[in-house]
JSON list of C-alpha atoms in Angstrom, two decimals:
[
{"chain": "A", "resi": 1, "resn": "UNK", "atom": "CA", "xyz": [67.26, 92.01, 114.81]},
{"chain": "A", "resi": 2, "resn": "UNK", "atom": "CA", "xyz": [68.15, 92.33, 111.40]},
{"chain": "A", "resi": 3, "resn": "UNK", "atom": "CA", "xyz": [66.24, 95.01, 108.45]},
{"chain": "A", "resi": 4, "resn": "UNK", "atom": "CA", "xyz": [68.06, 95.91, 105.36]},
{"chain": "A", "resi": 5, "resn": "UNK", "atom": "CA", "xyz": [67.54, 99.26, 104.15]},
{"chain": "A", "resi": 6, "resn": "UNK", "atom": "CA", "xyz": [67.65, 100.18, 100.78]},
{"chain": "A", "resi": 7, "resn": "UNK", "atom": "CA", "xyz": [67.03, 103.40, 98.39]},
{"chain": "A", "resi": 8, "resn": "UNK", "atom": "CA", "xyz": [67.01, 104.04, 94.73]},
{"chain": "A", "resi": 9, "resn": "UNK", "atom": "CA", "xyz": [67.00, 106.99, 93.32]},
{"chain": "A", "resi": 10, "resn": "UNK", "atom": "CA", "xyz": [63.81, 107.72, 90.73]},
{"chain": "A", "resi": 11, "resn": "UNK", "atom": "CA", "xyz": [63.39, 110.48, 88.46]},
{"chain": "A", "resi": 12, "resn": "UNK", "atom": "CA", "xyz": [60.39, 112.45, 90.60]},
{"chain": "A", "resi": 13, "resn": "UNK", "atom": "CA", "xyz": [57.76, 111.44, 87.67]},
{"chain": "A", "resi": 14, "resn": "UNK", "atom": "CA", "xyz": [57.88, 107.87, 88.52]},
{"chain": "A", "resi": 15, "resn": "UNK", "atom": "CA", "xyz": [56.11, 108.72, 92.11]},
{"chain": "A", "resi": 16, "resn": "UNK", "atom": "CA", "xyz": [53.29, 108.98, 90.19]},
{"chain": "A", "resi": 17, "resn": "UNK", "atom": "CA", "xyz": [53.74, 106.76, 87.00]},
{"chain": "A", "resi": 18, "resn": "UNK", "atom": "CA", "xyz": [54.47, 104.03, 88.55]},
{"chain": "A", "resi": 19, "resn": "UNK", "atom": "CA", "xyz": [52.44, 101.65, 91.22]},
{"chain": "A", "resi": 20, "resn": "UNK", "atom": "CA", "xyz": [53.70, 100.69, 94.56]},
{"chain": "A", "resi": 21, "resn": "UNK", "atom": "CA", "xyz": [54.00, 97.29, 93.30]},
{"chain": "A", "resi": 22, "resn": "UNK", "atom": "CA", "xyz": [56.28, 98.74, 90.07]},
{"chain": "A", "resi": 23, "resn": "UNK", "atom": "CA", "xyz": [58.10, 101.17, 92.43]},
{"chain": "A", "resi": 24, "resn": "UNK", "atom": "CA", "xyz": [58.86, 97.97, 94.98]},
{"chain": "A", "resi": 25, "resn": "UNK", "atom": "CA", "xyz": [60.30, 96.22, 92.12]},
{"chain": "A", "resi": 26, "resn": "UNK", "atom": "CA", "xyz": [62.38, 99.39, 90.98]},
{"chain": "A", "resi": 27, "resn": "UNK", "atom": "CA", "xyz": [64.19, 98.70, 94.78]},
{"chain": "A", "resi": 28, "resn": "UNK", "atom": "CA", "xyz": [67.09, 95.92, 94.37]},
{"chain": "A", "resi": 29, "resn": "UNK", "atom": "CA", "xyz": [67.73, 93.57, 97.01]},
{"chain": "A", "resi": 30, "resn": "UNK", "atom": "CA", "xyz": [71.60, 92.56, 97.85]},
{"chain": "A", "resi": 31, "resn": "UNK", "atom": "CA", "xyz": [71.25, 89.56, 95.70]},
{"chain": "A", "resi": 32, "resn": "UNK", "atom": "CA", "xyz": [70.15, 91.18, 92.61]},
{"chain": "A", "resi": 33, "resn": "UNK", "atom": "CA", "xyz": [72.01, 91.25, 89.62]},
{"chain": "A", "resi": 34, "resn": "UNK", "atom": "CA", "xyz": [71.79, 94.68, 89.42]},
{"chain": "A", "resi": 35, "resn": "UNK", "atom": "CA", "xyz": [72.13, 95.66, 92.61]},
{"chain": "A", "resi": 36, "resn": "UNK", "atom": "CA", "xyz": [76.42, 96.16, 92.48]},
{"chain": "A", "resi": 37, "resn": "UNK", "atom": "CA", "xyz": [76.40, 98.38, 89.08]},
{"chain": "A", "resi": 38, "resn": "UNK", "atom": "CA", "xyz": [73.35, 100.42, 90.47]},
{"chain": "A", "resi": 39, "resn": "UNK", "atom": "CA", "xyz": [75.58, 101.18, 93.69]},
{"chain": "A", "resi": 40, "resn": "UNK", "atom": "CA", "xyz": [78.72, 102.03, 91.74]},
{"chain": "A", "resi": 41, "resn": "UNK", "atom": "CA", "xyz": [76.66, 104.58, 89.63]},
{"chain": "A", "resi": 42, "resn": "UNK", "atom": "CA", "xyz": [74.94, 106.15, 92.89]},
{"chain": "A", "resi": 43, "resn": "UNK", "atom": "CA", "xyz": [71.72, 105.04, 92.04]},
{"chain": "A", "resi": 44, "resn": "UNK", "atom": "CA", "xyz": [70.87, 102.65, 94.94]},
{"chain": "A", "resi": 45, "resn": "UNK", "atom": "CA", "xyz": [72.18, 102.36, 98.67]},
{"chain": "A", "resi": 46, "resn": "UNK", "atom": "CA", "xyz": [71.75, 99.79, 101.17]},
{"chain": "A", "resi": 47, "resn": "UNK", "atom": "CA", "xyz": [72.39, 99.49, 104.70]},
{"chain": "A", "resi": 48, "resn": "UNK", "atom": "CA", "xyz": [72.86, 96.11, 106.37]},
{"chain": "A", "resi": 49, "resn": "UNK", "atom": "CA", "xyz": [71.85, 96.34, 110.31]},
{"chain": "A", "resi": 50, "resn": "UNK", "atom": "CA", "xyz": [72.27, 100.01, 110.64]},
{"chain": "A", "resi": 51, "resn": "UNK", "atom": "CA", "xyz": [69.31, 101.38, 109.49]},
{"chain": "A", "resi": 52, "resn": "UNK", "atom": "CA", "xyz": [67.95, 101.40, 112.60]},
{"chain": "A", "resi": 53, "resn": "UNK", "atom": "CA", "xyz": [71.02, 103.12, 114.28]},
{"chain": "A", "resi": 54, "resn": "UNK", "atom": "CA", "xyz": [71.40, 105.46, 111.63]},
{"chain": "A", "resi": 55, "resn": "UNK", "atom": "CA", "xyz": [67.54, 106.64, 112.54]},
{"chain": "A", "resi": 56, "resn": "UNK", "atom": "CA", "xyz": [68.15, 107.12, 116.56]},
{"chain": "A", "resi": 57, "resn": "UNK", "atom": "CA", "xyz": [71.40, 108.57, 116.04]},
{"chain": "A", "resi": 58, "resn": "UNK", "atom": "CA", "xyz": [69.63, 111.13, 113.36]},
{"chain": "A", "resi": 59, "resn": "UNK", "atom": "CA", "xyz": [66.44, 111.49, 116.24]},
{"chain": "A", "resi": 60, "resn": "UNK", "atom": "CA", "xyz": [68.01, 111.31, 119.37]},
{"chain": "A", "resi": 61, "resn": "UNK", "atom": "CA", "xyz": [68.90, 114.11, 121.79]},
{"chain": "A", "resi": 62, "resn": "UNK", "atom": "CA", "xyz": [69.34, 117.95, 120.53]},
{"chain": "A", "resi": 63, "resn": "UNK", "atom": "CA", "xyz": [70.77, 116.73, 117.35]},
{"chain": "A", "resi": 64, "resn": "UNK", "atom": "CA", "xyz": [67.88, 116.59, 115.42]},
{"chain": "A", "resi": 65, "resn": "UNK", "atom": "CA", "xyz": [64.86, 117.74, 114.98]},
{"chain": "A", "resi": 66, "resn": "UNK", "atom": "CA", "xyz": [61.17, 116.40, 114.13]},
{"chain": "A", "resi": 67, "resn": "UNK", "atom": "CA", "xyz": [60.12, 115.60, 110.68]},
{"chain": "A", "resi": 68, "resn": "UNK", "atom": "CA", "xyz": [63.55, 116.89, 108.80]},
{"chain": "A", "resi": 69, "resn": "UNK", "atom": "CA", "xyz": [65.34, 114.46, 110.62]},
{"chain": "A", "resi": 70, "resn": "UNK", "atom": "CA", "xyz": [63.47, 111.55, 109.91]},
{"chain": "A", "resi": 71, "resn": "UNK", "atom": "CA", "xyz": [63.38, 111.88, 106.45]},
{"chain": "A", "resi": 72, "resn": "UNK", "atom": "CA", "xyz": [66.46, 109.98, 105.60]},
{"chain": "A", "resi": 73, "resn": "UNK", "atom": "CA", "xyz": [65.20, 106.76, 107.11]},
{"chain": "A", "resi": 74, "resn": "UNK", "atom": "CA", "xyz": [61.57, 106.77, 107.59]},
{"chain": "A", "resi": 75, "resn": "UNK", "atom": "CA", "xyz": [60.02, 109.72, 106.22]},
{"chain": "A", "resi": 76, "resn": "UNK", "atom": "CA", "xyz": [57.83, 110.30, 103.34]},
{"chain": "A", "resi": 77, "resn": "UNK", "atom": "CA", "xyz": [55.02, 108.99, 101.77]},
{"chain": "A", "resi": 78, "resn": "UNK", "atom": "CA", "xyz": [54.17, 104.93, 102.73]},
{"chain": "A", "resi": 79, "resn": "UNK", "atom": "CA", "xyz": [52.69, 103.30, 99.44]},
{"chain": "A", "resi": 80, "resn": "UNK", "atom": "CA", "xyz": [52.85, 99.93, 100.16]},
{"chain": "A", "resi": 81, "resn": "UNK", "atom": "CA", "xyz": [53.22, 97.54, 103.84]},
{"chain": "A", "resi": 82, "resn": "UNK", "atom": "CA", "xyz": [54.70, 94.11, 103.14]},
{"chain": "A", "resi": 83, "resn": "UNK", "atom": "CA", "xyz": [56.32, 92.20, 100.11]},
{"chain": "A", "resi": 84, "resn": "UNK", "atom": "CA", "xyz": [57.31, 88.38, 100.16]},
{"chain": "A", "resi": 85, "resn": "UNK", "atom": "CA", "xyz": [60.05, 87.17, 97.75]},
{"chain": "A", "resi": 86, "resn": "UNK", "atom": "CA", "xyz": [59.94, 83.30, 97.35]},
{"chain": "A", "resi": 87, "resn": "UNK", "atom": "CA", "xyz": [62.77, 83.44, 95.52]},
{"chain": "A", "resi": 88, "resn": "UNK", "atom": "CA", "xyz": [65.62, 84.46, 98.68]},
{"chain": "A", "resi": 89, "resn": "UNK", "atom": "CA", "xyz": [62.97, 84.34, 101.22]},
{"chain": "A", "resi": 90, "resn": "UNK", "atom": "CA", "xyz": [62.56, 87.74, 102.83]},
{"chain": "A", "resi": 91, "resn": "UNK", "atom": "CA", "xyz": [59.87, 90.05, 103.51]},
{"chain": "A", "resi": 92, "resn": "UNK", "atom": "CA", "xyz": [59.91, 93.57, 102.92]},
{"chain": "A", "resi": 93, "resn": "UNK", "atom": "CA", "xyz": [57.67, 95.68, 105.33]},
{"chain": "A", "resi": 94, "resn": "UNK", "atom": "CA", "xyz": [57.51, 99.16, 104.07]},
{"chain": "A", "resi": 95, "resn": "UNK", "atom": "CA", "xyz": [57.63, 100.66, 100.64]},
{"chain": "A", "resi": 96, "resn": "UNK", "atom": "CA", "xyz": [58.27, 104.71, 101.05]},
{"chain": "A", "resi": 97, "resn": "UNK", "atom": "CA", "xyz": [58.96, 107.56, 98.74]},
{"chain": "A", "resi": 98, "resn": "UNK", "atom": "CA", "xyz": [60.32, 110.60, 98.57]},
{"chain": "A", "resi": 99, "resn": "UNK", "atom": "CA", "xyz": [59.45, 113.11, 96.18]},
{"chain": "A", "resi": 100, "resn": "UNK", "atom": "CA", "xyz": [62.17, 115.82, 95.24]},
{"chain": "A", "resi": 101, "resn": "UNK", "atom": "CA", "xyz": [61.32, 118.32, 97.95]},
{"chain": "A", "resi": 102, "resn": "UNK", "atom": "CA", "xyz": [61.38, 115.87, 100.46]},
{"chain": "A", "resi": 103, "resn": "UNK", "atom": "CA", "xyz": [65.14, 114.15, 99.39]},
{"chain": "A", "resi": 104, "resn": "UNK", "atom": "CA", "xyz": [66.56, 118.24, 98.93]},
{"chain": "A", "resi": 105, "resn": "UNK", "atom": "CA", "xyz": [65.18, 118.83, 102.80]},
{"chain": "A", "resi": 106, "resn": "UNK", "atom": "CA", "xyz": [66.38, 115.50, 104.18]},
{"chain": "A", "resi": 107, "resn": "UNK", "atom": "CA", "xyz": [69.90, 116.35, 102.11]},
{"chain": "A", "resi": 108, "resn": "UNK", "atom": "CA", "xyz": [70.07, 119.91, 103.48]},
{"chain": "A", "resi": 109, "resn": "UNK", "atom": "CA", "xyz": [69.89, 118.13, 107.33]},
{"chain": "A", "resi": 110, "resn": "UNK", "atom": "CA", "xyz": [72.32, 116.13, 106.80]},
{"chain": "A", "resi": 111, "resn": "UNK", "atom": "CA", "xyz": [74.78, 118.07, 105.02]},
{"chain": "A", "resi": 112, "resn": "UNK", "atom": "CA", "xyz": [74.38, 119.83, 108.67]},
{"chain": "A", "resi": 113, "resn": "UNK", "atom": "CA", "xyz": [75.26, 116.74, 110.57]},
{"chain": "A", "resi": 114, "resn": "UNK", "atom": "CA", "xyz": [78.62, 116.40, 111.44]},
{"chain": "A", "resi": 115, "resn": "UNK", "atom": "CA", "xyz": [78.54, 112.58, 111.81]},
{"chain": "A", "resi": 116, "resn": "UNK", "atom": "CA", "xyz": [81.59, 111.56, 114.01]},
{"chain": "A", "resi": 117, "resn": "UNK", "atom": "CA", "xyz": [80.63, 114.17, 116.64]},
{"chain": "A", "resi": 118, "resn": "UNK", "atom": "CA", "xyz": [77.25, 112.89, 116.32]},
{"chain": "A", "resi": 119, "resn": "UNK", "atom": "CA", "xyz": [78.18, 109.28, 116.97]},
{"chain": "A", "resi": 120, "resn": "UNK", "atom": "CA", "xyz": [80.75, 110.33, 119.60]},
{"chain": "A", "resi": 121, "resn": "UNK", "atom": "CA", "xyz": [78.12, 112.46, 121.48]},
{"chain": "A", "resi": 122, "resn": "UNK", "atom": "CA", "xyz": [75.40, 109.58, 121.45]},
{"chain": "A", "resi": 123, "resn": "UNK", "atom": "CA", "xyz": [78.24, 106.76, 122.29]},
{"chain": "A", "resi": 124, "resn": "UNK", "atom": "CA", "xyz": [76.41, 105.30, 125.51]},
{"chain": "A", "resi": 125, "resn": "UNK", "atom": "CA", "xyz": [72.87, 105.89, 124.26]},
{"chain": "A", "resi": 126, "resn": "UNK", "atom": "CA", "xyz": [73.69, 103.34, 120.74]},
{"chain": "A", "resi": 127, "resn": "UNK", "atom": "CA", "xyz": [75.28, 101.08, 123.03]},
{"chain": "A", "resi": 128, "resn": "UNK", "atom": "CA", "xyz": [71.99, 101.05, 124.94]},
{"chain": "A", "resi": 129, "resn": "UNK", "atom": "CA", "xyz": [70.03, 100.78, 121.89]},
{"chain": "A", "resi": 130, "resn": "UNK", "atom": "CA", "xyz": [72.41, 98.10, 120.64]},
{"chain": "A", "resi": 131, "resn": "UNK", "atom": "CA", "xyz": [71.93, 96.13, 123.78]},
{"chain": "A", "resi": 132, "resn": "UNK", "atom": "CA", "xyz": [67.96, 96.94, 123.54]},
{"chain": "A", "resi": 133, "resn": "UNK", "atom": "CA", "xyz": [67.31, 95.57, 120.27]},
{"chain": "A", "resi": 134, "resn": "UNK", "atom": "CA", "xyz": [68.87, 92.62, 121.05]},
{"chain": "A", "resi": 135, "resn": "UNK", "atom": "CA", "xyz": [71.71, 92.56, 118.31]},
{"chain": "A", "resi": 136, "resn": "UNK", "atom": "CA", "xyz": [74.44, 89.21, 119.64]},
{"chain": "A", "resi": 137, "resn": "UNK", "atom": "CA", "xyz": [77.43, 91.75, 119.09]},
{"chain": "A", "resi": 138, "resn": "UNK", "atom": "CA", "xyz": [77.68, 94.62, 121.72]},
{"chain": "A", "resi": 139, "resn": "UNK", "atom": "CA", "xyz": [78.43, 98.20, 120.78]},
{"chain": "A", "resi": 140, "resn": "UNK", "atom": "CA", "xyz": [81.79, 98.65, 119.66]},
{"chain": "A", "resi": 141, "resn": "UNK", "atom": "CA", "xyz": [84.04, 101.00, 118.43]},
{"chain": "A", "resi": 142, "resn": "UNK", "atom": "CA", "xyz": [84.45, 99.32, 115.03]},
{"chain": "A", "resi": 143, "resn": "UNK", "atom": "CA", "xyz": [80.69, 99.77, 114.81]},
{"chain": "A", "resi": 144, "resn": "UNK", "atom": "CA", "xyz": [80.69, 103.36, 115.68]},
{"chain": "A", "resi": 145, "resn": "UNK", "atom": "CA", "xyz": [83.44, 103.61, 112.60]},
{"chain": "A", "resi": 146, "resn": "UNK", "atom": "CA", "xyz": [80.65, 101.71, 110.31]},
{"chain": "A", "resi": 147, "resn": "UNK", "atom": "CA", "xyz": [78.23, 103.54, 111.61]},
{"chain": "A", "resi": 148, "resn": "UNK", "atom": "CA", "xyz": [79.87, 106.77, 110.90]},
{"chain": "A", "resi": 149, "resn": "UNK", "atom": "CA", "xyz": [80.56, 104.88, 107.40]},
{"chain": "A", "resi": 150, "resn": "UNK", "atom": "CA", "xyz": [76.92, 104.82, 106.64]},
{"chain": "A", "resi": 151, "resn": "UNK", "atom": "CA", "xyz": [75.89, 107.87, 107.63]},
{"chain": "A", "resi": 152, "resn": "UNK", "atom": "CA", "xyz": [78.62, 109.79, 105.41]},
{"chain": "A", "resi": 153, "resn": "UNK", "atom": "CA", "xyz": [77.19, 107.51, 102.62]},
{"chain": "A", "resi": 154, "resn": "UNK", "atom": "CA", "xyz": [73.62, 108.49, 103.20]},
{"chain": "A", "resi": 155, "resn": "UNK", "atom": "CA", "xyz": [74.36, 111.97, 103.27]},
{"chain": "A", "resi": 156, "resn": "UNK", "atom": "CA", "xyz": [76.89, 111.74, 99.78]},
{"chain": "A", "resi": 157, "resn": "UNK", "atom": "CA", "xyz": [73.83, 109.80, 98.36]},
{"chain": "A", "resi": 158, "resn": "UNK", "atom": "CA", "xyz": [70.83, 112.19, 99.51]},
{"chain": "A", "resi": 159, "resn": "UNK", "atom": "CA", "xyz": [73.37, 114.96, 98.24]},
{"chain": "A", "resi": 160, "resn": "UNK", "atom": "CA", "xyz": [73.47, 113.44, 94.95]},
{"chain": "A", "resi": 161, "resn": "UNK", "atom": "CA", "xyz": [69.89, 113.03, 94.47]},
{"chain": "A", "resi": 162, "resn": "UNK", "atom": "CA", "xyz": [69.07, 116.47, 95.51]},
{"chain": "A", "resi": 163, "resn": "UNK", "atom": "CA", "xyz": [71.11, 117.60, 92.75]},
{"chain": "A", "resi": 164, "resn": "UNK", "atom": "CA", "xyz": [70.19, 116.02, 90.26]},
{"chain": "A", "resi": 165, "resn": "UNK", "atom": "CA", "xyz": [66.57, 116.43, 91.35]},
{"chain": "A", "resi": 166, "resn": "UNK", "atom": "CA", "xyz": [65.75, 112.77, 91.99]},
{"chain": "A", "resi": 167, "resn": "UNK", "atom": "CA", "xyz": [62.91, 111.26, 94.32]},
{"chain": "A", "resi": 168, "resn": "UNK", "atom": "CA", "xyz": [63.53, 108.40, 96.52]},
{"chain": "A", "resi": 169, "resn": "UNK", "atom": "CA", "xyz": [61.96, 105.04, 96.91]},
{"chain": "A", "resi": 170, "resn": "UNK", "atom": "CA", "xyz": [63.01, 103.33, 100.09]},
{"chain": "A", "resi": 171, "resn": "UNK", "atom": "CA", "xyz": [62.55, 99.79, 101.22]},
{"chain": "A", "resi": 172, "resn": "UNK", "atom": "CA", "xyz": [63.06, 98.20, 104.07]},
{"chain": "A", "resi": 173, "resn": "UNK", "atom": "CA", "xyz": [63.12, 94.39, 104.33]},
{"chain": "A", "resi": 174, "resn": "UNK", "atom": "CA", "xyz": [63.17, 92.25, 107.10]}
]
């Protein structure tokens, strides 16, 4: 199983400017040309295979807690299922945003997560969930150390936006 997820910070006007199919194309994908100087200037993030480990580890157990915690990865408003590109071949199935009350509660969770306990404490359950969604590489502790990776990242980038009162477009491609 493999879904990219990325996010790109938006000035909170554009949520409502701006159609799903404008806001979609405001979301780079790894190969676009813009995609490297939009990381280094903390504008965009993307998580290869993760994104779905980043979400249980943020949900799972006493760690978390309903909505808040699923903010980061899944939460917010949907505006738009499913986007081909012909161009590198991928689909996109979800088109989410955030609006600036949103990213400042998902930011103030997870400047309360201290990651590498969280990872340590949920060890056997993402090497179940690794195993479960059928990923060729087994849990590892290499992966726990990108996983941990991610999750500071996430949090430095949510962190970011909340201060500079940002929203959040998120796409997820498959």
């Amino acid at each position: 199983m493999s879904v990219d997820f990325f996010w790109r910070r938006v000035p909170g006007r554009a949520l409502d400017e701006l159609s799903p199919k404008e806001l979609g194309a405001l979301v780079p994908h790894w190969f676009d040309a813009e995609f490297k100087r939009l990381r280094e200037t903390t504008m965009v993030m993307g998580v290869e295979r993760n994104g779905y480990l980043m979400h249980f580890a943020l949900t799972a157990g006493e760690a978390a807690s309903g909505r808040v915690a699923q903010l980061p990865v899944f939460g917010g408003e949907q505006r738009a299922e499913g986007k081909e590109d012909p161009e590198y071949g991928w689909v996109g199935t979800e088109l989410w945003v955030l609006r600036p009350s949103d990213v400042r509660e998902a930011s103030d969770f997870l400047n309360h997560v201290t990651v590498d306990d969280l990872i340590r404490g949920l060890d056997a359950l993402l090497a179940r969930e690794v195993e479960s969604l059928g990923f060729s590489t087994p849990w590892s502790p290499e992966w726990a150390e990108e996983l941990a990776v991610d999750l500071s990242e996430l949090r430095s980038f949510f962190t970011a936006a909340a201060a500079a009162g940002d929203a959040m477009v998120k796409f997820e491609s498959a």
